[in-house]
Tab-separated table of C-alpha atoms in Angstrom:
chain	number	residue	atom	x	y	z
A	1	GLY	CA	-85.799	52.462	-4.515
A	2	ILE	CA	-84.230	49.929	-2.206
A	3	GLN	CA	-81.810	51.158	0.465
A	4	VAL	CA	-78.632	49.199	1.203
A	5	GLU	CA	-76.690	50.149	4.325
A	6	GLN	CA	-73.343	48.702	5.296
A	7	SER	CA	-71.607	48.905	8.640
A	8	PRO	CA	-69.112	49.757	9.847
A	9	PRO	CA	-67.897	52.204	7.171
A	10	ASP	CA	-64.284	51.720	8.251
A	11	LEU	CA	-62.540	48.922	10.114
A	12	ILE	CA	-58.900	48.576	11.142
A	13	LEU	CA	-57.679	45.201	12.365
A	14	GLN	CA	-54.467	43.586	13.417
A	15	GLU	CA	-53.452	40.580	11.336
A	16	GLY	CA	-55.023	37.419	12.755
A	17	ALA	CA	-58.126	39.113	14.149
A	18	ASN	CA	-61.700	38.211	13.215
A	19	SER	CA	-64.363	40.615	11.948
A	20	THR	CA	-68.034	40.826	11.026
A	21	LEU	CA	-69.399	43.148	8.351
A	22	ARG	CA	-73.097	43.860	8.135
A	23	CYS	CA	-75.461	44.697	5.264
A	24	ASN	CA	-79.047	45.826	5.870
A	25	PHE	CA	-81.524	46.201	3.015
A	26	SER	CA	-84.969	47.760	2.973
A	27	ASP	CA	-86.938	45.389	0.716
A	28	SER	CA	-87.093	41.767	-0.353
A	29	VAL	CA	-84.349	40.687	-2.747
A	30	ASN	CA	-83.731	38.090	-5.462
A	31	ASN	CA	-79.980	38.409	-5.293
A	32	LEU	CA	-77.429	39.416	-2.707
A	33	GLN	CA	-73.745	39.404	-3.479
A	34	TRP	CA	-70.635	40.265	-1.482
A	35	PHE	CA	-67.638	41.669	-3.347
A	36	HIS	CA	-64.092	42.522	-2.369
A	37	GLN	CA	-62.561	45.470	-4.202
A	38	ASN	CA	-58.812	45.142	-3.893
A	39	PRO	CA	-56.393	48.083	-3.817
A	40	TRP	CA	-56.005	47.810	-7.601
A	41	GLY	CA	-59.724	48.404	-8.075
A	42	GLN	CA	-60.668	44.897	-9.180
A	43	LEU	CA	-64.061	43.618	-8.029
A	44	ILE	CA	-63.874	40.046	-6.815
A	45	ASN	CA	-66.997	37.950	-6.304
A	46	LEU	CA	-67.005	36.533	-2.788
A	47	PHE	CA	-70.500	35.142	-2.341
A	48	TYR	CA	-73.801	34.902	-4.136
A	49	ILE	CA	-76.103	34.466	-1.156
A	50	PRO	CA	-79.752	35.600	-1.396
A	51	SER	CA	-80.456	33.396	1.642
A	52	GLY	CA	-78.745	30.894	3.913
A	53	THR	CA	-75.105	30.406	4.842
A	54	LYS	CA	-72.019	29.743	2.744
A	55	GLN	CA	-68.355	29.299	3.570
A	56	ASN	CA	-65.224	29.670	1.489
A	57	GLY	CA	-62.004	29.186	3.401
A	58	ARG	CA	-61.626	31.916	6.026
A	59	LEU	CA	-64.691	33.748	4.765
A	60	SER	CA	-68.304	32.926	5.407
A	61	ALA	CA	-71.592	34.737	4.848
A	62	THR	CA	-75.101	34.478	6.183
A	63	THR	CA	-78.223	36.117	4.786
A	64	VAL	CA	-81.467	36.212	6.766
A	65	ALA	CA	-83.828	37.296	4.020
A	66	THR	CA	-86.908	37.523	6.267
A	67	GLU	CA	-85.098	40.033	8.508
A	68	ARG	CA	-83.389	41.801	5.577
A	69	TYR	CA	-79.765	41.587	6.550
A	70	SER	CA	-76.592	39.774	5.614
A	71	LEU	CA	-73.333	39.259	7.496
A	72	LEU	CA	-69.846	38.635	6.140
A	73	TYR	CA	-67.387	36.985	8.521
A	74	ILE	CA	-63.642	37.180	8.025
A	75	SER	CA	-61.562	34.980	10.305
A	76	SER	CA	-57.807	35.098	10.919
A	77	SER	CA	-57.516	38.206	8.754
A	78	GLN	CA	-54.469	38.743	6.528
A	79	THR	CA	-53.023	41.915	5.025
A	80	THR	CA	-54.261	40.754	1.625
A	81	ASP	CA	-57.827	41.031	2.959
A	82	SER	CA	-57.459	44.830	2.930
A	83	GLY	CA	-59.732	46.737	0.573
A	84	VAL	CA	-63.385	47.668	0.318
A	85	TYR	CA	-66.145	45.125	0.859
A	86	PHE	CA	-69.397	45.805	-0.962
A	87	CYS	CA	-72.804	44.303	-0.475
A	88	ALA	CA	-75.107	44.535	-3.509
A	89	VAL	CA	-78.705	43.408	-4.003
A	90	ILE	CA	-81.300	42.974	-6.714
A	91	PRO	CA	-84.757	43.790	-5.299
A	92	GLY	CA	-87.681	41.656	-6.343
A	93	SER	CA	-88.963	44.127	-8.941
A	94	ALA	CA	-85.615	44.949	-10.571
A	95	ARG	CA	-83.024	43.243	-12.730
A	96	GLN	CA	-79.764	44.940	-11.761
A	97	LEU	CA	-77.685	45.432	-8.662
A	98	THR	CA	-77.962	48.234	-6.129
A	99	PHE	CA	-74.730	48.645	-4.154
A	100	GLY	CA	-74.117	49.705	-0.594
A	101	SER	CA	-71.434	52.281	0.125
A	102	GLY	CA	-68.971	49.676	1.328
A	103	THR	CA	-66.795	48.876	4.344
A	104	GLN	CA	-63.150	49.949	4.072
A	105	LEU	CA	-61.078	47.237	5.758
A	106	THR	CA	-57.425	47.776	6.662
A	107	VAL	CA	-55.467	44.832	8.075
A	108	LEU	CA	-52.196	45.833	9.733
A	109	PRO	CA	-49.189	43.487	9.857
B	1	ASN	CA	-63.245	31.442	-20.526
B	2	ALA	CA	-61.942	34.996	-20.458
B	3	GLY	CA	-65.100	36.067	-18.587
B	4	VAL	CA	-65.917	39.767	-18.918
B	5	THR	CA	-63.291	41.871	-20.688
B	6	GLN	CA	-63.096	45.657	-21.000
B	7	THR	CA	-60.981	47.949	-23.126
B	8	PRO	CA	-59.242	50.275	-22.702
B	9	LYS	CA	-57.949	50.022	-19.115
B	10	PHE	CA	-57.197	53.751	-18.951
B	11	GLN	CA	-58.322	56.722	-21.037
B	12	VAL	CA	-57.869	60.478	-20.872
B	13	LEU	CA	-60.245	62.692	-22.842
B	14	LYS	CA	-60.717	66.400	-23.313
B	15	THR	CA	-64.092	67.976	-22.680
B	16	GLY	CA	-66.336	67.535	-25.708
B	17	GLN	CA	-64.539	64.513	-27.153
B	18	SER	CA	-66.386	61.295	-27.835
B	19	MET	CA	-65.328	57.725	-27.238
B	20	THR	CA	-66.599	54.184	-26.860
B	21	LEU	CA	-65.807	51.873	-23.955
B	22	GLN	CA	-65.810	48.264	-25.050
B	23	CYS	CA	-67.209	45.331	-23.094
B	24	ALA	CA	-67.352	41.699	-24.165
B	25	GLN	CA	-68.248	38.432	-22.452
B	26	ASP	CA	-67.804	34.840	-23.593
B	27	MET	CA	-70.178	33.163	-21.131
B	28	ASN	CA	-73.292	33.470	-23.339
B	29	HIS	CA	-74.950	35.629	-20.691
B	30	GLU	CA	-78.205	37.342	-21.625
B	31	TYR	CA	-77.904	40.250	-19.175
B	32	MET	CA	-75.181	42.898	-19.454
B	33	SER	CA	-74.804	46.168	-17.559
B	34	TRP	CA	-72.648	49.250	-17.210
B	35	TYR	CA	-71.885	50.813	-13.831
B	36	ARG	CA	-69.804	53.783	-12.782
B	37	GLN	CA	-67.897	54.138	-9.533
B	38	ASP	CA	-66.981	57.556	-8.184
B	39	PRO	CA	-64.391	58.001	-5.410
B	40	GLY	CA	-65.489	56.625	-2.046
B	41	MET	CA	-68.781	55.312	-3.369
B	42	GLY	CA	-70.422	52.127	-4.471
B	43	LEU	CA	-71.285	51.401	-8.088
B	44	ARG	CA	-74.254	53.021	-9.794
B	45	LEU	CA	-76.103	51.582	-12.782
B	46	ILE	CA	-75.867	53.523	-16.073
B	47	HIS	CA	-77.563	51.276	-18.654
B	48	TYR	CA	-78.373	47.616	-18.955
B	49	SER	CA	-79.518	45.064	-21.522
B	50	VAL	CA	-81.536	41.873	-21.082
B	51	GLY	CA	-80.696	40.551	-24.532
B	52	ALA	CA	-79.571	41.475	-28.021
B	53	GLY	CA	-81.548	44.453	-29.302
B	54	ILE	CA	-82.963	45.348	-25.858
B	55	THR	CA	-81.545	48.100	-23.652
B	56	ASP	CA	-82.851	50.214	-20.801
B	57	GLN	CA	-81.741	53.063	-18.555
B	58	GLY	CA	-80.386	52.722	-15.074
B	59	GLU	CA	-79.928	55.237	-12.278
B	60	VAL	CA	-77.491	57.617	-14.042
B	61	PRO	CA	-78.004	57.341	-17.853
B	62	ASN	CA	-77.530	60.974	-18.928
B	63	GLY	CA	-74.604	61.550	-21.280
B	64	TYR	CA	-74.262	57.887	-22.241
B	65	ASN	CA	-75.545	55.751	-25.116
B	66	VAL	CA	-75.621	51.973	-25.485
B	67	SER	CA	-76.643	49.388	-28.040
B	68	ARG	CA	-76.605	45.591	-28.031
B	69	SER	CA	-76.336	44.081	-31.475
B	70	THR	CA	-74.855	40.749	-30.301
B	71	THR	CA	-75.056	38.657	-27.140
B	72	GLU	CA	-71.306	39.031	-26.569
B	73	ASP	CA	-70.770	42.794	-26.840
B	74	PHE	CA	-72.211	45.811	-25.012
B	75	PRO	CA	-70.355	49.065	-25.842
B	76	LEU	CA	-70.872	52.281	-23.885
B	77	ARG	CA	-70.629	55.552	-25.825
B	78	LEU	CA	-69.826	58.981	-24.467
B	79	LEU	CA	-71.022	61.436	-27.122
B	80	SER	CA	-69.552	64.629	-25.631
B	81	ALA	CA	-67.385	63.959	-22.591
B	82	ALA	CA	-67.699	66.184	-19.520
B	83	PRO	CA	-65.487	66.398	-16.404
B	84	SER	CA	-68.403	64.986	-14.371
B	85	GLN	CA	-67.937	61.729	-16.284
B	86	THR	CA	-64.507	61.195	-14.777
B	87	SER	CA	-64.971	57.845	-13.065
B	88	VAL	CA	-64.177	54.154	-13.156
B	89	TYR	CA	-66.525	52.212	-15.415
B	90	PHE	CA	-67.394	48.572	-14.856
B	91	CYS	CA	-69.212	46.208	-17.160
B	92	ALA	CA	-71.029	43.164	-15.780
B	93	SER	CA	-72.924	40.181	-17.110
B	94	SER	CA	-75.269	37.560	-15.730
B	95	SER	CA	-77.508	34.744	-16.819
B	96	PRO	CA	-80.614	34.639	-14.624
B	97	GLY	CA	-81.794	31.286	-15.817
B	98	GLN	CA	-83.325	29.161	-13.071
B	99	GLY	CA	-83.559	32.205	-10.822
B	100	VAL	CA	-79.824	32.673	-10.238
B	101	TYR	CA	-78.972	36.367	-10.649
B	102	GLU	CA	-75.252	36.332	-9.864
B	103	GLN	CA	-73.354	39.044	-11.739
B	104	PHE	CA	-69.745	38.916	-12.922
B	105	PHE	CA	-67.675	42.056	-13.390
B	106	GLY	CA	-64.933	43.098	-15.771
B	107	PRO	CA	-61.675	44.731	-14.616
B	108	GLY	CA	-62.883	48.292	-15.202
B	109	THR	CA	-61.902	51.302	-17.336
B	110	ARG	CA	-60.488	54.352	-15.558
B	111	LEU	CA	-61.615	57.465	-17.452
B	112	THR	CA	-60.394	61.010	-16.855
B	113	VAL	CA	-62.034	63.948	-18.620
B	114	LEU	CA	-60.014	67.174	-18.565
């Protein structure tokens, strides 16, 4: 099956810093989503981005489908950004998501 | 819209007990899925459905049963709970019309099997 690799596995930032999270996938995809899992366990949809670039406030994402990677940018990080960020994809032959193992982000005050 | 709802939020079972995790969505989505999340890991697919009356297995289906009698509901049944089924369970739905496969998740059910 498709492989989804996220890096880095852990990231510690000072409040106000910027960061880039990466997601590599091993096959072509119909869907790529970024999620934020907050400390209470809730999964929050950040972006649906099988290709191209999107922005939402301090967050933006870019997917280069031909090179099989996606990047999530967090600018001016806040303590509320802490949690786990997951990348998940639906490969061309499938109908459901395959998740990466996540990036644990800690933003210090 | 309430979106995707799950009940209960928490559950403790003894080994061998059975129970049903409920999932409902009010977005008229055709696709519904169940995932489990173990500590420090991403979510893994248990079962999914592409419409009422149609279900299929995911990556980790053993020990779980599903059925889909209506578009809105997709219950997950544990017939004989085992400690290995201790996990957080998420239900999701999507409507891939026009090639958009975005999935929406419920709040999760935290299950402990003793």
